[in-house]
Every structure is written in C-alpha cells, then in structure tokens.
Amino acid sequence: STDILTGTLAQSGILSALYARERTGVGQKVDVSLMESQLAGLVNIASSSLNSTDSPPPKRWGTAHESIVPYQAFQCKQNGPEIQYIMVGAGNDVQFHNLSSVLGIPDLSQDQRYLTNEMRVKHRKSLLPLLEKVFLTKTRDEWSKLLEGKGFPLGPLRNVQEAFQCEQAQHRQMVQEIEHPTVGKIRLPRTPISFSSLGGTTVFGEEIASNDNPESMKKGAIPPPMLGEHTAEILEEILKIDPHSIQGLEKDGVIQCWYNR
C-alpha cells in the first residue's frame, strides 16, 4: 500500500507543480519517497506519538481503534467455509446507545463503566467480549441489514470477489472489460474518479467518467501499455527524433520498442 500511496502523492505533487508553472512560469522537480509517504500516512498515530513523548509507543490494535471503543471488526456467525466479520464504529455516546439497542442489550449503554467513550476505552477488556458474544449470534449479512441506517458507521468485511460484486461497486461500474493486444479480453478496476460534467472528454485515450454520462464509465479505457509500446511515439512527437534515427537506436539496443502488428 505504501507504493500506491507514494504514487498518489506524486500525482498530486505533479499537478500542483503544473498549476504553479501556469501561474509563475517556473517549473519544479517533484521529489517523493516511500519512507516519507509512510510516515505521513500515519496521520493521527504520528501526531499523538510526536506530541506525547512521555507516553509509551503506540500499540498494534489490528482493526480496533486506540481511542474509540467500540470501533473494530467483529466476527459473526459463520455462513459457509469463510469466517465473516462486520466492521462497526460507535464514535460517540449516542452512537453507542443506538448500537446497544439494536444488539438487544440496551442496558449496556447505561452501565457506569460504559457511559462515555473515555470509560469504554478504560474498560475495553470487559466490554468487547460482551459485544463479541452477541455478534456471533447472526451472520454478517443479517447484521448488515439490522444495523443499516441506525446512526453509526458499519460495513461488512468482504473478500475481493464479494467487493467487486457488491451493489455499490456494480452501481458505480467499477469493473471494466478491456481488449488486450496479446491476451484478449481482460477485466480491470475502473479509475475511481468521476466528474460532474466531463462526459466525452478523453485523456490518453481513456474517456473520463462523468456523472452526467453514465455510459462513460463503461467505455474508452485502454489496456496497460506493453513494454516500449509508446517509446517511438514519444521520441518522434515530443523529442522530434526522425523515424530512421529511432530505428537506429532500437537496432543498437539503446531503446526497446513494441509494435502492435
């Protein structure tokens, strides 16, 4: 995930540099590293650690949250070969009251040990087993239906196939079928960015997904480039190197080109 985060930050830096160049006429060298991106990605964990030097180092909490309880994945009643979980977060006292009511244990939110989030964090070890026991009584999908719309965040933990087949992914048309030049049809995730009114606009051969043109989410994508696929095109169109010289560079092993013949 760090390399993906670094690439995303690099993209943001490049766009910022291009915008600055438009305003000032001065170009920039954009420098992004994996280490710096990972450190910045720690966000609240980093700020807490940096400003609480007398406190012990942050612990590993898995899916749980250090300062909000409950806020984690709970195992549900098994329905098939895979163990299933649901992620539930009660970020404030009202949400915890709502959660307790839906779970059928409303008295829990009136327990002096769990009245506030501060108290729930303090008594994490006694509270979580009570919740875990209840969540094991129903399947993940049953809990999803019961908890939906009750005023606190939740979500079923899905495997990759389930994630792409879920209703929201289908509605957003996140899967694209693309013709690859060597292996035929392949299915890939759609670029997860859409705009309000750019239907029909293309960038590097891919039509930008637009909310005012749902069909734009389905079409226009191009497959990942082959190694050297655009080398000759870039050298000729941008660097103005003539085709004969490009062929010479390729013959001498300086560059590698791929042609869709």
PDB file of C-alpha atoms in Angstrom:
ATOM      1  CA  SER A   1       0.000   0.000   0.000  1.00  0.00           C
ATOM      2  CA  THR A   2       2.942   2.352   0.593  1.00  0.00           C
ATOM      3  CA  ASP A   3       3.925   2.345  -3.082  1.00  0.00           C
ATOM      4  CA  ILE A   4       0.333   3.139  -4.082  1.00  0.00           C
ATOM      5  CA  LEU A   5       0.175   5.986  -1.543  1.00  0.00           C
ATOM      6  CA  THR A   6       3.513   7.330  -2.795  1.00  0.00           C
ATOM      7  CA  GLY A   7       2.316   7.250  -6.397  1.00  0.00           C
ATOM      8  CA  THR A   8      -0.874   9.074  -5.454  1.00  0.00           C
ATOM      9  CA  LEU A   9       1.094  11.741  -3.601  1.00  0.00           C
ATOM     10  CA  ALA A  10       3.464  12.044  -6.570  1.00  0.00           C
ATOM     11  CA  GLN A  11       0.479  12.624  -8.832  1.00  0.00           C
ATOM     12  CA  SER A  12      -0.764  15.364  -6.508  1.00  0.00           C
ATOM     13  CA  GLY A  13       2.693  16.953  -6.448  1.00  0.00           C
ATOM     14  CA  ILE A  14       2.967  16.864 -10.252  1.00  0.00           C
ATOM     15  CA  LEU A  15      -0.441  18.505 -10.683  1.00  0.00           C
ATOM     16  CA  SER A  16       0.466  21.159  -8.112  1.00  0.00           C
ATOM     17  CA  ALA A  17       3.747  21.848  -9.934  1.00  0.00           C
ATOM     18  CA  LEU A  18       1.952  22.151 -13.270  1.00  0.00           C
ATOM     19  CA  TYR A  19      -0.548  24.581 -11.775  1.00  0.00           C
ATOM     20  CA  ALA A  20       2.278  26.611 -10.213  1.00  0.00           C
ATOM     21  CA  ARG A  21       4.065  26.704 -13.581  1.00  0.00           C
ATOM     22  CA  GLU A  22       0.932  28.100 -15.219  1.00  0.00           C
ATOM     23  CA  ARG A  23       0.895  30.918 -12.662  1.00  0.00           C
ATOM     24  CA  THR A  24       4.635  31.635 -12.316  1.00  0.00           C
ATOM     25  CA  GLY A  25       6.272  30.189 -15.418  1.00  0.00           C
ATOM     26  CA  VAL A  26       8.708  28.292 -13.184  1.00  0.00           C
ATOM     27  CA  GLY A  27       8.987  24.503 -13.266  1.00  0.00           C
ATOM     28  CA  GLN A  28       9.634  22.213 -10.313  1.00  0.00           C
ATOM     29  CA  LYS A  29      11.409  18.982  -9.516  1.00  0.00           C
ATOM     30  CA  VAL A  30       8.898  16.840  -7.599  1.00  0.00           C
ATOM     31  CA  ASP A  31      10.556  14.580  -5.019  1.00  0.00           C
ATOM     32  CA  VAL A  32       8.521  11.860  -3.259  1.00  0.00           C
ATOM     33  CA  SER A  33       9.826   8.889  -1.268  1.00  0.00           C
ATOM     34  CA  LEU A  34       8.294   5.698   0.093  1.00  0.00           C
ATOM     35  CA  MET A  35       9.577   6.376   3.600  1.00  0.00           C
ATOM     36  CA  GLU A  36       8.207   9.905   3.836  1.00  0.00           C
ATOM     37  CA  SER A  37       4.863   8.805   2.424  1.00  0.00           C
ATOM     38  CA  GLN A  38       4.555   6.023   5.003  1.00  0.00           C
ATOM     39  CA  LEU A  39       5.431   8.363   7.866  1.00  0.00           C
ATOM     40  CA  ALA A  40       2.912  10.957   6.674  1.00  0.00           C
ATOM     41  CA  GLY A  41       0.315   8.207   6.259  1.00  0.00           C
ATOM     42  CA  LEU A  42       0.404   7.503   9.995  1.00  0.00           C
ATOM     43  CA  VAL A  43      -1.621  10.735  10.411  1.00  0.00           C
ATOM     44  CA  ASN A  44      -3.205  10.772  13.908  1.00  0.00           C
ATOM     45  CA  ILE A  45      -0.941   7.983  15.182  1.00  0.00           C
ATOM     46  CA  ALA A  46       2.071  10.085  14.197  1.00  0.00           C
ATOM     47  CA  SER A  47       0.768  13.317  15.739  1.00  0.00           C
ATOM     48  CA  SER A  48      -0.158  11.555  19.001  1.00  0.00           C
ATOM     49  CA  SER A  49       3.264   9.961  19.266  1.00  0.00           C
ATOM     50  CA  LEU A  50       5.154  13.140  18.368  1.00  0.00           C
ATOM     51  CA  ASN A  51       3.261  15.230  20.917  1.00  0.00           C
ATOM     52  CA  SER A  52       3.189  12.674  23.736  1.00  0.00           C
ATOM     53  CA  THR A  53       6.864  11.883  24.124  1.00  0.00           C
ATOM     54  CA  ASP A  54       6.423  10.782  27.754  1.00  0.00           C
ATOM     55  CA  SER A  55       3.791   8.184  26.823  1.00  0.00           C
ATOM     56  CA  PRO A  56       4.629   4.622  25.749  1.00  0.00           C
ATOM     57  CA  PRO A  57       4.850   3.932  21.993  1.00  0.00           C
ATOM     58  CA  PRO A  58       1.515   3.269  20.221  1.00  0.00           C
ATOM     59  CA  LYS A  59       0.362  -0.352  20.297  1.00  0.00           C
ATOM     60  CA  ARG A  60      -0.752  -2.534  17.427  1.00  0.00           C
ATOM     61  CA  TRP A  61      -4.544  -2.639  17.603  1.00  0.00           C
ATOM     62  CA  GLY A  62      -5.397  -4.665  14.500  1.00  0.00           C
ATOM     63  CA  THR A  63      -8.761  -3.427  13.218  1.00  0.00           C
ATOM     64  CA  ALA A  64      -9.518  -1.713  16.541  1.00  0.00           C
ATOM     65  CA  HIS A  65      -9.066   1.969  17.378  1.00  0.00           C
ATOM     66  CA  GLU A  66      -6.765   3.162  20.128  1.00  0.00           C
ATOM     67  CA  SER A  67      -9.027   5.933  21.440  1.00  0.00           C
ATOM     68  CA  ILE A  68     -12.557   4.905  20.366  1.00  0.00           C
ATOM     69  CA  VAL A  69     -14.388   1.848  21.716  1.00  0.00           C
ATOM     70  CA  PRO A  70     -16.083   0.014  20.120  1.00  0.00           C
ATOM     71  CA  TYR A  71     -14.551   0.673  16.714  1.00  0.00           C
ATOM     72  CA  GLN A  72     -13.365  -2.574  15.107  1.00  0.00           C
ATOM     73  CA  ALA A  73     -14.258  -5.738  13.216  1.00  0.00           C
ATOM     74  CA  PHE A  74     -16.443  -8.306  14.975  1.00  0.00           C
ATOM     75  CA  GLN A  75     -16.630 -11.948  13.982  1.00  0.00           C
ATOM     76  CA  CYS A  76     -20.117 -13.065  13.013  1.00  0.00           C
ATOM     77  CA  LYS A  77     -21.921 -16.394  12.880  1.00  0.00           C
ATOM     78  CA  GLN A  78     -20.257 -18.494  10.209  1.00  0.00           C
ATOM     79  CA  ASN A  79     -22.183 -18.959   6.977  1.00  0.00           C
ATOM     80  CA  GLY A  80     -20.059 -21.131   4.699  1.00  0.00           C
ATOM     81  CA  PRO A  81     -16.367 -22.019   4.682  1.00  0.00           C
ATOM     82  CA  GLU A  82     -15.058 -18.484   5.326  1.00  0.00           C
ATOM     83  CA  ILE A  83     -15.095 -16.731   8.700  1.00  0.00           C
ATOM     84  CA  GLN A  84     -17.029 -13.491   8.260  1.00  0.00           C
ATOM     85  CA  TYR A  85     -16.684 -10.140  10.006  1.00  0.00           C
ATOM     86  CA  ILE A  86     -18.516  -6.838  10.179  1.00  0.00           C
ATOM     87  CA  MET A  87     -16.847  -3.510  10.954  1.00  0.00           C
ATOM     88  CA  VAL A  88     -18.739  -1.350  13.437  1.00  0.00           C
ATOM     89  CA  GLY A  89     -17.839   2.001  14.961  1.00  0.00           C
ATOM     90  CA  ALA A  90     -19.547   3.885  17.784  1.00  0.00           C
ATOM     91  CA  GLY A  91     -17.679   7.175  17.796  1.00  0.00           C
ATOM     92  CA  ASN A  92     -19.781   8.896  20.456  1.00  0.00           C
ATOM     93  CA  ASP A  93     -22.166   8.110  23.301  1.00  0.00           C
ATOM     94  CA  VAL A  94     -25.342   8.454  21.213  1.00  0.00           C
ATOM     95  CA  GLN A  95     -23.991   6.004  18.646  1.00  0.00           C
ATOM     96  CA  PHE A  96     -23.073   3.543  21.392  1.00  0.00           C
ATOM     97  CA  HIS A  97     -26.597   3.802  22.814  1.00  0.00           C
ATOM     98  CA  ASN A  98     -28.048   3.114  19.355  1.00  0.00           C
ATOM     99  CA  LEU A  99     -25.712   0.168  18.836  1.00  0.00           C
ATOM    100  CA  SER A 100     -26.579  -1.344  22.212  1.00  0.00           C
ATOM    101  CA  SER A 101     -30.295  -1.021  21.474  1.00  0.00           C
ATOM    102  CA  VAL A 102     -30.075  -2.725  18.076  1.00  0.00           C
ATOM    103  CA  LEU A 103     -27.947  -5.507  19.538  1.00  0.00           C
ATOM    104  CA  GLY A 104     -30.672  -6.170  22.086  1.00  0.00           C
ATOM    105  CA  ILE A 105     -28.606  -5.135  25.119  1.00  0.00           C
ATOM    106  CA  PRO A 106     -29.827  -1.543  25.765  1.00  0.00           C
ATOM    107  CA  ASP A 107     -28.807  -1.655  29.447  1.00  0.00           C
ATOM    108  CA  LEU A 108     -25.172  -1.798  28.349  1.00  0.00           C
ATOM    109  CA  SER A 109     -25.153   1.903  27.455  1.00  0.00           C
ATOM    110  CA  GLN A 110     -26.416   2.719  30.978  1.00  0.00           C
ATOM    111  CA  ASP A 111     -23.677   0.734  32.689  1.00  0.00           C
ATOM    112  CA  GLN A 112     -21.466   3.137  34.661  1.00  0.00           C
ATOM    113  CA  ARG A 113     -18.371   1.547  33.115  1.00  0.00           C
ATOM    114  CA  TYR A 114     -19.510   2.362  29.572  1.00  0.00           C
ATOM    115  CA  LEU A 115     -21.351   5.686  29.897  1.00  0.00           C
ATOM    116  CA  THR A 116     -18.700   7.678  27.986  1.00  0.00           C
ATOM    117  CA  ASN A 117     -16.125   6.835  25.368  1.00  0.00           C
ATOM    118  CA  GLU A 118     -13.372   7.598  27.867  1.00  0.00           C
ATOM    119  CA  MET A 119     -14.854   4.987  30.202  1.00  0.00           C
ATOM    120  CA  ARG A 120     -15.330   2.490  27.380  1.00  0.00           C
ATOM    121  CA  VAL A 121     -11.675   2.829  26.412  1.00  0.00           C
ATOM    122  CA  LYS A 122     -10.714   2.274  30.045  1.00  0.00           C
ATOM    123  CA  HIS A 123     -12.923  -0.824  30.300  1.00  0.00           C
ATOM    124  CA  ARG A 124     -12.248  -2.157  26.806  1.00  0.00           C
ATOM    125  CA  LYS A 125     -11.340  -5.631  28.094  1.00  0.00           C
ATOM    126  CA  SER A 126     -14.707  -6.161  29.778  1.00  0.00           C
ATOM    127  CA  LEU A 127     -16.879  -4.523  27.108  1.00  0.00           C
ATOM    128  CA  LEU A 128     -15.621  -6.167  23.941  1.00  0.00           C
ATOM    129  CA  PRO A 129     -16.315  -9.786  24.967  1.00  0.00           C
ATOM    130  CA  LEU A 130     -19.955  -8.809  25.635  1.00  0.00           C
ATOM    131  CA  LEU A 131     -20.290  -7.388  22.131  1.00  0.00           C
ATOM    132  CA  GLU A 132     -18.366 -10.250  20.510  1.00  0.00           C
ATOM    133  CA  LYS A 133     -20.763 -12.773  22.061  1.00  0.00           C
ATOM    134  CA  VAL A 134     -23.784 -11.020  20.554  1.00  0.00           C
ATOM    135  CA  PHE A 135     -22.263 -10.613  17.094  1.00  0.00           C
ATOM    136  CA  LEU A 136     -21.660 -14.373  16.932  1.00  0.00           C
ATOM    137  CA  THR A 137     -25.438 -14.983  17.032  1.00  0.00           C
ATOM    138  CA  LYS A 138     -26.102 -13.750  13.470  1.00  0.00           C
ATOM    139  CA  THR A 139     -24.370 -13.826  10.113  1.00  0.00           C
ATOM    140  CA  ARG A 140     -22.547 -10.877   8.637  1.00  0.00           C
ATOM    141  CA  ASP A 141     -25.321 -10.158   6.137  1.00  0.00           C
ATOM    142  CA  GLU A 142     -28.014 -10.413   8.810  1.00  0.00           C
ATOM    143  CA  TRP A 143     -26.201  -7.880  10.962  1.00  0.00           C
ATOM    144  CA  SER A 144     -25.659  -5.589   7.972  1.00  0.00           C
ATOM    145  CA  LYS A 145     -29.401  -5.404   7.372  1.00  0.00           C
ATOM    146  CA  LEU A 146     -30.229  -4.914  11.049  1.00  0.00           C
ATOM    147  CA  LEU A 147     -27.619  -2.213  11.667  1.00  0.00           C
ATOM    148  CA  GLU A 148     -28.003  -0.258   8.430  1.00  0.00           C
ATOM    149  CA  GLY A 149     -29.364   3.251   8.934  1.00  0.00           C
ATOM    150  CA  LYS A 150     -29.177   3.186  12.723  1.00  0.00           C
ATOM    151  CA  GLY A 151     -26.907   6.207  13.024  1.00  0.00           C
ATOM    152  CA  PHE A 152     -23.402   4.767  13.253  1.00  0.00           C
ATOM    153  CA  PRO A 153     -20.838   3.613  10.663  1.00  0.00           C
ATOM    154  CA  LEU A 154     -20.644  -0.042   9.710  1.00  0.00           C
ATOM    155  CA  GLY A 155     -19.645  -2.238   6.817  1.00  0.00           C
ATOM    156  CA  PRO A 156     -19.280  -5.922   6.026  1.00  0.00           C
ATOM    157  CA  LEU A 157     -15.722  -7.132   5.503  1.00  0.00           C
ATOM    158  CA  ARG A 158     -15.720  -8.763   2.075  1.00  0.00           C
ATOM    159  CA  ASN A 159     -13.231 -10.776   0.088  1.00  0.00           C
ATOM    160  CA  VAL A 160     -12.071  -9.350  -3.246  1.00  0.00           C
ATOM    161  CA  GLN A 161     -14.712 -11.144  -5.326  1.00  0.00           C
ATOM    162  CA  GLU A 162     -17.510 -10.040  -2.998  1.00  0.00           C
ATOM    163  CA  ALA A 163     -16.248  -6.453  -3.029  1.00  0.00           C
ATOM    164  CA  PHE A 164     -16.437  -6.174  -6.824  1.00  0.00           C
ATOM    165  CA  GLN A 165     -19.808  -7.931  -6.924  1.00  0.00           C
ATOM    166  CA  CYS A 166     -21.453  -5.799  -4.238  1.00  0.00           C
ATOM    167  CA  GLU A 167     -24.338  -3.497  -5.144  1.00  0.00           C
ATOM    168  CA  GLN A 168     -22.353  -0.261  -4.795  1.00  0.00           C
ATOM    169  CA  ALA A 169     -19.452  -1.474  -6.963  1.00  0.00           C
ATOM    170  CA  GLN A 170     -21.936  -2.632  -9.610  1.00  0.00           C
ATOM    171  CA  HIS A 171     -23.809   0.687  -9.480  1.00  0.00           C
ATOM    172  CA  ARG A 172     -20.564   2.624  -9.869  1.00  0.00           C
ATOM    173  CA  GLN A 173     -19.485   0.270 -12.685  1.00  0.00           C
ATOM    174  CA  MET A 174     -16.093  -0.298 -11.117  1.00  0.00           C
ATOM    175  CA  VAL A 175     -15.189  -3.206 -13.401  1.00  0.00           C
ATOM    176  CA  GLN A 176     -14.131  -2.533 -16.990  1.00  0.00           C
ATOM    177  CA  GLU A 177     -13.612  -5.090 -19.722  1.00  0.00           C
ATOM    178  CA  ILE A 178     -10.691  -4.165 -21.957  1.00  0.00           C
ATOM    179  CA  GLU A 179      -9.249  -5.715 -25.117  1.00  0.00           C
ATOM    180  CA  HIS A 180      -5.567  -6.512 -24.515  1.00  0.00           C
ATOM    181  CA  PRO A 181      -3.314  -6.806 -27.599  1.00  0.00           C
ATOM    182  CA  THR A 182      -1.752 -10.126 -26.560  1.00  0.00           C
ATOM    183  CA  VAL A 183      -4.160 -11.941 -24.210  1.00  0.00           C
ATOM    184  CA  GLY A 184      -7.569 -10.798 -25.435  1.00  0.00           C
ATOM    185  CA  LYS A 185     -10.274  -9.527 -23.091  1.00  0.00           C
ATOM    186  CA  ILE A 186      -9.251  -8.686 -19.511  1.00  0.00           C
ATOM    187  CA  ARG A 187     -11.235  -7.221 -16.637  1.00  0.00           C
ATOM    188  CA  LEU A 188      -9.742  -4.416 -14.545  1.00  0.00           C
ATOM    189  CA  PRO A 189     -10.909  -1.913 -11.915  1.00  0.00           C
ATOM    190  CA  ARG A 190     -12.081   1.377 -13.364  1.00  0.00           C
ATOM    191  CA  THR A 191     -10.167   4.509 -12.426  1.00  0.00           C
ATOM    192  CA  PRO A 192     -12.108   5.516  -9.281  1.00  0.00           C
ATOM    193  CA  ILE A 193     -12.538   9.164 -10.249  1.00  0.00           C
ATOM    194  CA  SER A 194     -15.546  10.688 -11.967  1.00  0.00           C
ATOM    195  CA  PHE A 195     -16.501  14.283 -12.664  1.00  0.00           C
ATOM    196  CA  SER A 196     -19.808  16.111 -12.757  1.00  0.00           C
ATOM    197  CA  SER A 197     -19.830  17.237 -16.394  1.00  0.00           C
ATOM    198  CA  LEU A 198     -16.896  15.972 -18.458  1.00  0.00           C
ATOM    199  CA  GLY A 199     -18.597  13.202 -20.431  1.00  0.00           C
ATOM    200  CA  GLY A 200     -16.903  12.619 -23.776  1.00  0.00           C
ATOM    201  CA  THR A 201     -13.573  14.113 -22.681  1.00  0.00           C
ATOM    202  CA  THR A 202     -10.630  11.765 -23.164  1.00  0.00           C
ATOM    203  CA  VAL A 203      -7.193  11.716 -21.552  1.00  0.00           C
ATOM    204  CA  PHE A 204      -4.529   9.392 -23.005  1.00  0.00           C
ATOM    205  CA  GLY A 205      -7.231   7.527 -24.906  1.00  0.00           C
ATOM    206  CA  GLU A 206      -9.479   6.900 -21.888  1.00  0.00           C
ATOM    207  CA  GLU A 207     -12.821   8.655 -21.658  1.00  0.00           C
ATOM    208  CA  ILE A 208     -13.211  10.410 -18.329  1.00  0.00           C
ATOM    209  CA  ALA A 209     -16.063   9.003 -16.263  1.00  0.00           C
ATOM    210  CA  SER A 210     -18.762  11.630 -15.833  1.00  0.00           C
ATOM    211  CA  ASN A 211     -21.872  11.661 -13.675  1.00  0.00           C
ATOM    212  CA  ASP A 212     -23.845  13.294 -16.498  1.00  0.00           C
ATOM    213  CA  ASN A 213     -22.917  10.446 -18.843  1.00  0.00           C
ATOM    214  CA  PRO A 214     -23.113   7.018 -17.118  1.00  0.00           C
ATOM    215  CA  GLU A 215     -22.019   5.278 -20.321  1.00  0.00           C
ATOM    216  CA  SER A 216     -18.642   6.995 -19.985  1.00  0.00           C
ATOM    217  CA  MET A 217     -17.928   4.724 -17.017  1.00  0.00           C
ATOM    218  CA  LYS A 218     -18.116   1.677 -19.280  1.00  0.00           C
ATOM    219  CA  LYS A 219     -16.113   2.625 -22.317  1.00  0.00           C
ATOM    220  CA  GLY A 220     -12.959   4.294 -23.514  1.00  0.00           C
ATOM    221  CA  ALA A 221     -10.434   2.519 -21.308  1.00  0.00           C
ATOM    222  CA  ILE A 222      -7.173   1.330 -22.786  1.00  0.00           C
ATOM    223  CA  PRO A 223      -5.125  -1.654 -21.536  1.00  0.00           C
ATOM    224  CA  PRO A 224      -1.887  -1.255 -19.567  1.00  0.00           C
ATOM    225  CA  PRO A 225       0.885  -0.405 -22.040  1.00  0.00           C
ATOM    226  CA  MET A 226       3.299  -3.043 -23.276  1.00  0.00           C
ATOM    227  CA  LEU A 227       6.978  -2.505 -22.530  1.00  0.00           C
ATOM    228  CA  GLY A 228       8.206   0.029 -25.075  1.00  0.00           C
ATOM    229  CA  GLU A 229       4.767   0.499 -26.661  1.00  0.00           C
ATOM    230  CA  HIS A 230       4.973   4.311 -26.724  1.00  0.00           C
ATOM    231  CA  THR A 231       8.738   4.768 -26.918  1.00  0.00           C
ATOM    232  CA  ALA A 232       8.877   5.545 -30.644  1.00  0.00           C
ATOM    233  CA  GLU A 233       5.798   7.773 -30.428  1.00  0.00           C
ATOM    234  CA  ILE A 234       7.279   9.870 -27.622  1.00  0.00           C
ATOM    235  CA  LEU A 235      10.678  10.189 -29.274  1.00  0.00           C
ATOM    236  CA  GLU A 236       9.146  11.229 -32.585  1.00  0.00           C
ATOM    237  CA  GLU A 237       6.323  13.517 -31.439  1.00  0.00           C
ATOM    238  CA  ILE A 238       7.855  15.134 -28.354  1.00  0.00           C
ATOM    239  CA  LEU A 239      11.613  14.979 -28.903  1.00  0.00           C
ATOM    240  CA  LYS A 240      11.271  15.333 -32.700  1.00  0.00           C
ATOM    241  CA  ILE A 241      13.622  12.456 -33.470  1.00  0.00           C
ATOM    242  CA  ASP A 242      13.129  11.164 -37.002  1.00  0.00           C
ATOM    243  CA  PRO A 243      11.957   7.543 -37.566  1.00  0.00           C
ATOM    244  CA  HIS A 244      15.272   6.478 -39.139  1.00  0.00           C
ATOM    245  CA  SER A 245      17.240   7.573 -36.066  1.00  0.00           C
ATOM    246  CA  ILE A 246      14.731   5.827 -33.794  1.00  0.00           C
ATOM    247  CA  GLN A 247      15.226   2.594 -35.747  1.00  0.00           C
ATOM    248  CA  GLY A 248      18.977   3.008 -35.330  1.00  0.00           C
ATOM    249  CA  LEU A 249      18.633   3.454 -31.557  1.00  0.00           C
ATOM    250  CA  GLU A 250      16.495   0.350 -31.401  1.00  0.00           C
ATOM    251  CA  LYS A 251      18.931  -1.664 -33.524  1.00  0.00           C
ATOM    252  CA  ASP A 252      21.824  -0.655 -31.277  1.00  0.00           C
ATOM    253  CA  GLY A 253      19.879  -1.755 -28.167  1.00  0.00           C
ATOM    254  CA  VAL A 254      19.636   1.779 -26.750  1.00  0.00           C
ATOM    255  CA  ILE A 255      15.827   1.665 -26.647  1.00  0.00           C
ATOM    256  CA  GLN A 256      13.155  -1.004 -26.835  1.00  0.00           C
ATOM    257  CA  CYS A 257      10.008  -0.550 -28.908  1.00  0.00           C
ATOM    258  CA  TRP A 258       6.859  -2.643 -29.128  1.00  0.00           C
ATOM    259  CA  TYR A 259       4.628  -2.543 -32.196  1.00  0.00           C
ATOM    260  CA  ASN A 260       1.095  -3.905 -32.392  1.00  0.00           C
ATOM    261  CA  ARG A 261       1.442  -5.737 -35.672  1.00  0.00           C
TER     262      ARG A 261
END
